[in-house]
Coordinates of C-alpha atoms and ligand atoms in Angstrom, one line a residue:
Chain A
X159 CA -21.1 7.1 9.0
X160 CA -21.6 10.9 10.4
X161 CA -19.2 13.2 10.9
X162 CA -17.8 13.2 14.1
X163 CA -19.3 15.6 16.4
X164 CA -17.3 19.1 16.1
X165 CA -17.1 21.6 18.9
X166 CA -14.6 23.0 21.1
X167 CA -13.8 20.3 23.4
X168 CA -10.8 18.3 23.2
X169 CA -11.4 15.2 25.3
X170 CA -11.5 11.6 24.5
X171 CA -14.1 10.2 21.9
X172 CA -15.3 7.0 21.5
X173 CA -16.8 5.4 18.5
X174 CA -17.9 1.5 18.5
X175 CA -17.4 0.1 15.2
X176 CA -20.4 -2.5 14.3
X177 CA -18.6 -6.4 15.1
X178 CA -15.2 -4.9 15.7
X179 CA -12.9 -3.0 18.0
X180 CA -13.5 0.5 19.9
X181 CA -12.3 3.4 18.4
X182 CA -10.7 5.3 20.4
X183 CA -9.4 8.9 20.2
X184 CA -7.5 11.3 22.6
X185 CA -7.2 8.6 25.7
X186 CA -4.2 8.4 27.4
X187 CA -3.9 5.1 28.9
X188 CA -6.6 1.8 29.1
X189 CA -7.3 0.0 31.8
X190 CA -7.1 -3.7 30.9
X191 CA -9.5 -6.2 32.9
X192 CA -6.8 -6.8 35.1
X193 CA -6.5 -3.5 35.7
X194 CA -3.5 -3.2 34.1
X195 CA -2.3 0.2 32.1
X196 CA -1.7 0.4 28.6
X197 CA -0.3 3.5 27.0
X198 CA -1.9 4.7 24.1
X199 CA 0.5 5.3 21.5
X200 CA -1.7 6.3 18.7
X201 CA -4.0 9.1 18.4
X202 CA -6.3 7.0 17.5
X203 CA -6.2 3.0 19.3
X204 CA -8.9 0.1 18.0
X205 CA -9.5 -1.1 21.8
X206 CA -10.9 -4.7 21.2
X207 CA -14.4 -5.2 22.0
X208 CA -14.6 -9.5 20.7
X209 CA -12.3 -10.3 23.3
X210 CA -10.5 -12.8 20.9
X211 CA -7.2 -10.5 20.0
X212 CA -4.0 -11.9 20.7
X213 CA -2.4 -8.4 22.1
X214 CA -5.2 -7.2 24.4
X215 CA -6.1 -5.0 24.9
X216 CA -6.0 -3.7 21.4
X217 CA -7.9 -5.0 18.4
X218 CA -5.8 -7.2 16.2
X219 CA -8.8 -7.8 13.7
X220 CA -9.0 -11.5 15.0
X221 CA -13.0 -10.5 15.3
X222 CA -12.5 -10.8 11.5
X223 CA -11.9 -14.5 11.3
X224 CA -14.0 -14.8 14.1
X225 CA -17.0 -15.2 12.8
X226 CA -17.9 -11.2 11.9
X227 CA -16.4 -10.8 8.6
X228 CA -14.6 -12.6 6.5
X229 CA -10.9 -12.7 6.6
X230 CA -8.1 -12.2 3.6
X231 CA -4.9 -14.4 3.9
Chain B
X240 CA 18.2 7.6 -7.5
X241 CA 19.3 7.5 -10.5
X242 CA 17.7 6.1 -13.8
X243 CA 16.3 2.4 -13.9
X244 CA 18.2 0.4 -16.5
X245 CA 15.6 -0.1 -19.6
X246 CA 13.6 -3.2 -20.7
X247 CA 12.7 -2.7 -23.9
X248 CA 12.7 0.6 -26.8
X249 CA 10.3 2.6 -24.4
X250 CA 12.2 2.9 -21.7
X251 CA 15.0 3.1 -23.6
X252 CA 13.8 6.2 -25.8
X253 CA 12.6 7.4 -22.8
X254 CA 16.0 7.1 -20.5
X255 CA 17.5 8.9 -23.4
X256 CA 15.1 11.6 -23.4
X257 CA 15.3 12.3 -19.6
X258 CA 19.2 12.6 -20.1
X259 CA 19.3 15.4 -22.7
X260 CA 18.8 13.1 -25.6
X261 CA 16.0 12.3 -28.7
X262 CA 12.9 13.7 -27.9
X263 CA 10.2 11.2 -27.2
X264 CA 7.1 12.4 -28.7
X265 CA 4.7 9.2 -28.2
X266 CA 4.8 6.1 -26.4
X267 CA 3.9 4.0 -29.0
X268 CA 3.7 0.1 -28.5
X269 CA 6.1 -0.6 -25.8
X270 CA 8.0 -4.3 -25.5
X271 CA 5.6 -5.7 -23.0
X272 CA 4.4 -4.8 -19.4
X273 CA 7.8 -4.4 -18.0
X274 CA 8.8 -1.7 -20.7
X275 CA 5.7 0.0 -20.5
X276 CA 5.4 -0.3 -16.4
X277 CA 8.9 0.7 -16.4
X278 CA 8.5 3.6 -18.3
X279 CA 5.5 4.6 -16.6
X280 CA 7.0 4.0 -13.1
X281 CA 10.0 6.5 -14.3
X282 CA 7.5 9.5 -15.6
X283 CA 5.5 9.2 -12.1
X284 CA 9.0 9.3 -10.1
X285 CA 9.5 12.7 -11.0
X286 CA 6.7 13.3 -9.0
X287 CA 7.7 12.1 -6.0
X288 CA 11.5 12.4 -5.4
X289 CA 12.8 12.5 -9.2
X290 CA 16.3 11.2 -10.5
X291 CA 20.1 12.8 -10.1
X292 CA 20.3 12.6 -13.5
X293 CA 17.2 14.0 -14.7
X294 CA 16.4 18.0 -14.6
X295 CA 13.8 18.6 -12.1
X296 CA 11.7 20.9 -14.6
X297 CA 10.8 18.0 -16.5
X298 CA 8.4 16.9 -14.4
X299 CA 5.6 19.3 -16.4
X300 CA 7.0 19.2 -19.0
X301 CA 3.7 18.7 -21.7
X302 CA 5.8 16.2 -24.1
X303 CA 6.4 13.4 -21.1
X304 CA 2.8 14.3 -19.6
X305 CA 1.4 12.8 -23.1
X306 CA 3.5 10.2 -23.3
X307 CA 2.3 9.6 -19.7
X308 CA -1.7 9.6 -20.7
X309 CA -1.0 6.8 -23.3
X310 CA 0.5 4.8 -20.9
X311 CA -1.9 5.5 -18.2
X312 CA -4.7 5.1 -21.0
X313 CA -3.9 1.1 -21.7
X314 CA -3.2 0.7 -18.0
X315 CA -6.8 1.7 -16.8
X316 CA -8.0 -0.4 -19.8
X317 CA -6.2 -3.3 -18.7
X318 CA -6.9 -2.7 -15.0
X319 CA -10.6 -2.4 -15.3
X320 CA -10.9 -5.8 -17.6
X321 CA -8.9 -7.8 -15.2
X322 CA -10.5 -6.5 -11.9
X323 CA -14.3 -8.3 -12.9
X324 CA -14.2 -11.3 -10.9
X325 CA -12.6 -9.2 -7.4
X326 CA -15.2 -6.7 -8.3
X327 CA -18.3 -9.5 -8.6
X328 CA -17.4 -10.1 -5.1
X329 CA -19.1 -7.3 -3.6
X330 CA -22.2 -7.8 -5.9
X331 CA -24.0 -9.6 -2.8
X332 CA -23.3 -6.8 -0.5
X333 CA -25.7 -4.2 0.9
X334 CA -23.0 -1.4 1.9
X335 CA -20.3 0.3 1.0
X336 CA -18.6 -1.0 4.0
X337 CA -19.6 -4.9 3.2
X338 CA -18.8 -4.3 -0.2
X339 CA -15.5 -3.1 0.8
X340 CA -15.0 -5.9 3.0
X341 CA -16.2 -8.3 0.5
X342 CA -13.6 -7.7 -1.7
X343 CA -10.7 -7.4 0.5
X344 CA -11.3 -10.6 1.6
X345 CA -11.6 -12.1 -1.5
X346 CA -9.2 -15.1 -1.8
X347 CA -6.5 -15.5 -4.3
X348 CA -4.7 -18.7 -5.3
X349 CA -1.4 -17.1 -4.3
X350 CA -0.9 -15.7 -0.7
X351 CA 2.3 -15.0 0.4
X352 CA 2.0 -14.1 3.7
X353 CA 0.9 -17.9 4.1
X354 CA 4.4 -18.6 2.4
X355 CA 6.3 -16.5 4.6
X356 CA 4.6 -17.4 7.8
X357 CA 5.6 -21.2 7.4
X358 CA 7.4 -22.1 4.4
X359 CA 9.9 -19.3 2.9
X360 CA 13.7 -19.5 3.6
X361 CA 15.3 -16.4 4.9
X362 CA 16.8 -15.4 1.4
X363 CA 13.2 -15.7 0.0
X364 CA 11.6 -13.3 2.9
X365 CA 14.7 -10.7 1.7
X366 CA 13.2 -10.8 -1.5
X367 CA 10.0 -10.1 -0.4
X368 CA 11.5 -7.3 1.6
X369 CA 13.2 -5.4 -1.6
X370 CA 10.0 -6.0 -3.6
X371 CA 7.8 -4.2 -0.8
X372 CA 10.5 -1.6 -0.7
X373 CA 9.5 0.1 -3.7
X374 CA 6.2 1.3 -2.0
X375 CA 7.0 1.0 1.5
X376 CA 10.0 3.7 1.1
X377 CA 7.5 6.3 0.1
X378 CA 4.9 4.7 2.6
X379 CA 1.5 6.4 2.1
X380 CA 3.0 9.3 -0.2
X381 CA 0.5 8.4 -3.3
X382 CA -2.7 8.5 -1.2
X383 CA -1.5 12.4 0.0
X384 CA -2.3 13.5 -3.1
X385 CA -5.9 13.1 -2.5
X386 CA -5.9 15.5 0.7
X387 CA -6.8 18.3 -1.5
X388 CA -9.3 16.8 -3.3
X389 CA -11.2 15.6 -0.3
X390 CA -13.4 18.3 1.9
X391 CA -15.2 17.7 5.2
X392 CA -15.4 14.9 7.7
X393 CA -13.5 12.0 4.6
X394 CA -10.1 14.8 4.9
X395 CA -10.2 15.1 8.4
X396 CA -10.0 11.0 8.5
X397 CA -7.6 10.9 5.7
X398 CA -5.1 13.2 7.9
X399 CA -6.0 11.6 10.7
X400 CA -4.5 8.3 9.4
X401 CA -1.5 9.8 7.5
X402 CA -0.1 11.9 10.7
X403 CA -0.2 7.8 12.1
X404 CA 1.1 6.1 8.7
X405 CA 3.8 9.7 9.0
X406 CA 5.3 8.9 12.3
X407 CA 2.4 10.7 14.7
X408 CA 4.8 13.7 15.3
X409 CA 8.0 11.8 15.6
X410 CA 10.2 11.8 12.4
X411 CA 11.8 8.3 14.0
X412 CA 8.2 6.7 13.9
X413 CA 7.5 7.5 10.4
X414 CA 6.3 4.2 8.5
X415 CA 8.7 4.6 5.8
X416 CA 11.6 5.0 8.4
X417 CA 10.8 2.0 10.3
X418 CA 10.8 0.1 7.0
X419 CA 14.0 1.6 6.0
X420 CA 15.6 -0.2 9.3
X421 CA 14.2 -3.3 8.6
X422 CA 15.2 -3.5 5.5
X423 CA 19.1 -2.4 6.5
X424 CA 18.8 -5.0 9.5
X425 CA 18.2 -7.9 6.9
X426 CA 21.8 -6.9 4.9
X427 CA 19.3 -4.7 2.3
X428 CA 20.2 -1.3 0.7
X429 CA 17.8 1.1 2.4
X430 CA 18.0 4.1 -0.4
X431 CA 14.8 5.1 -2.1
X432 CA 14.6 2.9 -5.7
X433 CA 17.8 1.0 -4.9
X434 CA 16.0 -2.4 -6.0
X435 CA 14.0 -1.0 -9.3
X436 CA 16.2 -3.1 -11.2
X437 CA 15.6 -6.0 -9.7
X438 CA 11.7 -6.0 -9.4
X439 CA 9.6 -6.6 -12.3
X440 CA 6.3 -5.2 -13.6
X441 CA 3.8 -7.4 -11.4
X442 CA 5.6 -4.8 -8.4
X443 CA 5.7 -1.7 -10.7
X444 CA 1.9 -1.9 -11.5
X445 CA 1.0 -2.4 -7.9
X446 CA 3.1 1.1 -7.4
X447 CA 1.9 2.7 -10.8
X448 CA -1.6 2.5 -9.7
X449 CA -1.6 4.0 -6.4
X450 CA 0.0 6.8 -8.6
X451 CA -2.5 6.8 -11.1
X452 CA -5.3 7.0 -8.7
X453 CA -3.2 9.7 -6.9
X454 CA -2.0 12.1 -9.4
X455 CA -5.8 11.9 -11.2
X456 CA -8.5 14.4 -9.3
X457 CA -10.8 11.7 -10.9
X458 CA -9.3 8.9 -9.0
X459 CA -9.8 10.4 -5.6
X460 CA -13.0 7.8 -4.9
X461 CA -10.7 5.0 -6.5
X462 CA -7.5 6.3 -4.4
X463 CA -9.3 6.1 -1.1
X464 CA -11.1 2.8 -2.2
X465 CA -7.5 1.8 -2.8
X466 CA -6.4 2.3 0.5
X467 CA -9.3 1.2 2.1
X468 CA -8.6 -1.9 0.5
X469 CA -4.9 -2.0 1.7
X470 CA -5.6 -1.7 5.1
X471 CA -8.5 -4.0 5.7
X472 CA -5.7 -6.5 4.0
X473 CA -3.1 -5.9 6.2
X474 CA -3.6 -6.6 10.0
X475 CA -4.1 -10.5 9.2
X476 CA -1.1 -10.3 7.0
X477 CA 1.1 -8.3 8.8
X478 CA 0.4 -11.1 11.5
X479 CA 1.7 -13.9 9.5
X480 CA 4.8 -11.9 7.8
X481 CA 5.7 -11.5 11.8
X482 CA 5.5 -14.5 12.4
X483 CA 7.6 -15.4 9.4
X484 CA 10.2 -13.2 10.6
X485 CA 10.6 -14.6 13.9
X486 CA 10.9 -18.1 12.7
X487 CA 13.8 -16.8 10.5
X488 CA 14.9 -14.9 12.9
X489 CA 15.1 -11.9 10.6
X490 CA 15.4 -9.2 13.3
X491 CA 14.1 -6.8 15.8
X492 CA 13.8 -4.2 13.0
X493 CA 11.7 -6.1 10.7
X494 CA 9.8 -7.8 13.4
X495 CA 8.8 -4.2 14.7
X496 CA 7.4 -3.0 11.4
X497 CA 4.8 -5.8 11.6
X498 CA 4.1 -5.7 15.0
X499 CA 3.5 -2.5 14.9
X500 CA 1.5 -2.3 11.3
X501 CA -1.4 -5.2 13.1
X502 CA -2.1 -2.6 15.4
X503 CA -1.9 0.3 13.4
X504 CA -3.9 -0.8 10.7
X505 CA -6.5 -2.4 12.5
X506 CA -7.3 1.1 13.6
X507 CA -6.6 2.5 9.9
X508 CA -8.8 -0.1 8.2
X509 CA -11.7 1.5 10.5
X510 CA -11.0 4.5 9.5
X511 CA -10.1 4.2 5.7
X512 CA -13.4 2.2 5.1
X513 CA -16.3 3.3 7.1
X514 CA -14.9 7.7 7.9
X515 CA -12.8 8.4 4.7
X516 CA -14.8 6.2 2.2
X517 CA -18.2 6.2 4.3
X518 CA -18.2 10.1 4.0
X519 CA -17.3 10.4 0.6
X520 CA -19.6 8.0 -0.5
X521 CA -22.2 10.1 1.5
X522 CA -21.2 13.7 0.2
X523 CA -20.5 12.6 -3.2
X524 CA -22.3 9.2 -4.1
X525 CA -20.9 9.1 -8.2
X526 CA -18.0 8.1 -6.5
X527 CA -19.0 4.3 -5.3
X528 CA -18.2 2.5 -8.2
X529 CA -14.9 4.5 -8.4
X530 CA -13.9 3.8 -4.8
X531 CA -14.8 -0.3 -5.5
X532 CA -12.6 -0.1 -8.4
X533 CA -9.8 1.4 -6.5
X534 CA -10.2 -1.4 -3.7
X535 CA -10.6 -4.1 -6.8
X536 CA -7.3 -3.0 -8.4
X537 CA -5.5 -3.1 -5.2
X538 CA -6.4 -6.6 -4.3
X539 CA -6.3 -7.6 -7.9
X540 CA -2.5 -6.3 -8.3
X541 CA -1.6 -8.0 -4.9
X542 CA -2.9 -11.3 -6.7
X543 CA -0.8 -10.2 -9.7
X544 CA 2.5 -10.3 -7.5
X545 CA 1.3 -12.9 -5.2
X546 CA 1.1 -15.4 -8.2
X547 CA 4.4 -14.6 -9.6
X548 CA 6.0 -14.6 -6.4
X549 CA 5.1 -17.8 -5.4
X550 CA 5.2 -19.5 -9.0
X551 CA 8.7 -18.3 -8.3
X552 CA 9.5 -19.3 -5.1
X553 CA 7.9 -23.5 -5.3
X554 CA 10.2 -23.8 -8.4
X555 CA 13.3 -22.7 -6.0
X556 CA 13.8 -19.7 -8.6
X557 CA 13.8 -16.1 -7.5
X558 CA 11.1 -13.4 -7.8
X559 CA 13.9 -10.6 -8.4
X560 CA 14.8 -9.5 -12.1
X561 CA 18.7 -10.9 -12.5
X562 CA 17.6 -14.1 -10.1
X563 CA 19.7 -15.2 -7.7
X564 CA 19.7 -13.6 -4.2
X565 CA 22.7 -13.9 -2.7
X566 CA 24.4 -10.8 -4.4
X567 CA 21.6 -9.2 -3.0
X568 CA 21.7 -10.1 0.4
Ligands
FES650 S1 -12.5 -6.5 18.3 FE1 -10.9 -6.7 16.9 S2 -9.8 -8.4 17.7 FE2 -11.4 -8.1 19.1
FE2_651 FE1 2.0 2.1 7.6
FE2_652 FE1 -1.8 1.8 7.6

C-alpha cells in the first residue's frame, strides 16, 4: 500500500481496505443507516463496509469469518 | 518490582549477580526453559522499568549484555525450528498481506478464548488474567522500540497505532491502565511483575520475544510482523474473552478492556498489516521473511501457552507456577 497522500490539509481521509472495514481518519461522528450519530472515539475508526458486524456501525472483523478471510479462534 | 524468585543455577547466579554478588560471566547451560526464560526475562526488565533491588546502571553493563546474546542465541535457534509448520502456512499466499493473514489464522489445537467463552470457571479466567498481565502491564512498550528504526509512511502508521494502544491523549485511556482495572476489579494485584512468580516459561517466551524482536535493529521486520500478527489475532478473540467475562460476571472493568480492544484492533490489524508492514515490505523488501517470522513466532508462542493452559485447565489443575488459585484470587 502507498503512503497516504501528504499535504497541508487536515480533513477526514478515507481508505477502503480490500473485503473489510473503512478506514477512517479525522471524522467526528458517523451517520449510521438509521441516521443515527456515532462518535468517533479513535483517530482512526474501521467503519464496517460487510454489514455483518455485531456493533455497527464499526467493523468487528466479522467480514473475517464471513467468507473474506479466514478467521483465528 | 523486585527480583523473580529463581528456577534453576541461572537465575540463581544471575539474582546474585544483580544484588552485588558473584559475577556472572556466561550463561552456560541453564536448568531448562524456565531458568533460562527466567533469566532472560530478568536481563530484558532492566530495560523496561528495572528492579528496586537492582542498580539502574546495570542495564549496559557489557558482562550481562553477553550473557544476554547466549540466551537470546538458543532462543532464536529454538524459535526458528519450531515456527516451520505456522510458517508453511503462508506458502500458498500471493502477498504479504495474505501471507500475514494466512498465518494468523492458522489453527492451533489449544484456543483459549474458546475455553473462556464457554467453559472456564471464574478462578480459571483470573488465571488467565495474571498470565496476560505480564505483557498487558507494559501494553505495546516492546514494539516502541522499533519507532526509530522505521522511516517514512511504516513510522507514521506505527505512531499512529501506539498514540491509540497509549491512551489517544488521555493518560486514563491508556491500554495498559484499563488492564490494570480489570485486573484490580477481579481481586488481582495490579503492580507491574506482581505475578512473575507464578507464570511459567510458555508466558515468559511469549514476552521474551517481543523483546528480542524489539531491542534487535535487526528484528524491526520481525517486530512489526509480530505485531501485525497480534492484532489480526485479537478482535475474534477479544470477542469471545468478553463474552467469557460476562457469563462469569467478572466485571465492568474487564468487560471494557475487551469491548474496547474488538474495536480497537480491528482498526490496528489494518493498520499493522497492510501500512506499517505493507510499507516496509515496499521500502525495504529483505525484510519479508523477517516480518513472517516475527508473525510465525507470535502465533506459534500463543500455541505454546494455549496448550499448556488448557492441558491445565481439562485436568482441573492450574496454569499458575505454585497451583492453586485461590491464594491468588
Ligand atoms: S467490514 Fe468488518 S465486520 Fe463488516
Ligand atoms: Fe491495546
Ligand atoms: Fe491493538
Amino acid at each position: 500500500m502507498s503512503a497516504p497522500a501528504s499535504g497541508s490539509r487536515t480533513g477526514c481521509q478515507i481508505t477502503v481496505v480490500p473485503d473489510g472495514p473503512a478506514l477512517v481518519r479525522g471524522a467526528d461522528v458517523v451517520y449510521d443507516d438509521q441516521g443515527v450519530a456515532h462518535e468517533a472515539e479513535r483517530p482512526v475508526v474501521a467503519v464496517c463496509l460487510c454489514g455483518l458486524s455485531q456493533r455497527l456501525p464499526w467493523c468487528d472483523a466479522t467480514h473475517k469469518v464471513a467468507g473474506g478471510r479466514p478467521s483465528k479462534t | 518490582m523486585k527480583l523473580p524468585r529463581p528456577r534453576g543455577k541461572l537465575s540463581e547466579a544471575l539474582v546474585a549477580d544483580l544484588t552485588g554478588g558473584r559475577a556472572l560471566d556466561h550463561a552456560g547451560d541453564p536448568d531448562g526453559p524456565d531458568d533460562l526464560h527466567l533469566s532472560l526475562w530478568m536481563l530484558y526488565e532492566l530495560h523496561y522499568r528495572g528492579f528496586e533491588d537492582v542498580d539502574d546502571r546495570r542495564e549496559w553493563d557489557p558482562r550481562l549484555l553477553a550473557v544476554r546474546a547466549e540466551l537470546e542465541t538458543s532462543f532464536e535457534d529454538g524459535l526458528r525450528e519450531d515456527v516451520g509448520e505456522v510458517l508453511a502456512a503462508a506458502d500458498e499466499a500471493e502477498d504479504l498481506v495474505s501471507q500475514l493473514a494466512a498465518i494468523a489464522s492458522h489453527e492451533g489445537e489449544a484456543s483459549v478464548s474458546q475455553f473462556l467463552h464457554r467453559r472456564a470457571t471464574a478462578a480459571q479466567y483470573r488465571e488467565f488474567l495474571i498470565e496476560r498481565s505480564l505483557y498487558h502491564l507494559k501494553e505495546s512498550d516492546p514494539h516502541a522500540w522499533a519507532v526509530p528504526r522505521l522511516d517514512g509512511a511504516a513510522k507514521v502508521a506505527l505512531a499512529e497505532l501506539q498514540y491509540d494502544e497509549f491512551g489517544g491523549g488521555r493518560p486514563d485511556r491508556l491500554h495498559s491502565a484499563l488492564f490494570a482495572r480489570a485486573l484490580e476489579e477481579a481481586g488481582l494485584d495490579a503492580s507491574y511483575g506482581a505475578y512473575v512468580d507464578r507464570v511459567s516459561w510458555h508466558t515468559l517466551a511469549v514476552n521474551n520475544a517481543m523483546s528480542l524482536f524489539g531491542l534487535h535493529r535487526r528484528f524491526r521486520g520481525s517486530a512489526m510482523g509480530h505485531l501485525a500478527a497480534f492484532e489480526m489475532t485479537s478482535p475474534l478473540a477479544c470477542r469471545r474473552y468478553l463474552q467469557g467475562a460476562q457469563r462469569l460476571e467478572m466485571g465492568a472493568a474487564v468487560e471494557h478492556y475487551f469491548d474496547e480492544h474488538i474495536e480497537a484492533d480491528a482498526v490496528h490489524e489494518e493498520i499493522a498489516a497492510r501500512t506499517i508492514c505493507g510499507s516496509l515490505a515496499e521500502t525495504e523488501p529483505e525484510l519479508v521473511d523477517d516480518i513472517l517470522f516475527g508473525a510465525a513466532a507470535c502465533v506459534h508462542l500463543d500455541e505454546v501457552v494455549a496448550r499448556h493452559a488448557i492441558d491445565a485447565w481439562t485436568a482441573g489443575g492450574s496454569v499458575l507456577l505454585g497451583g492453586d488459585t485461590s491464594e491468588v484470587a
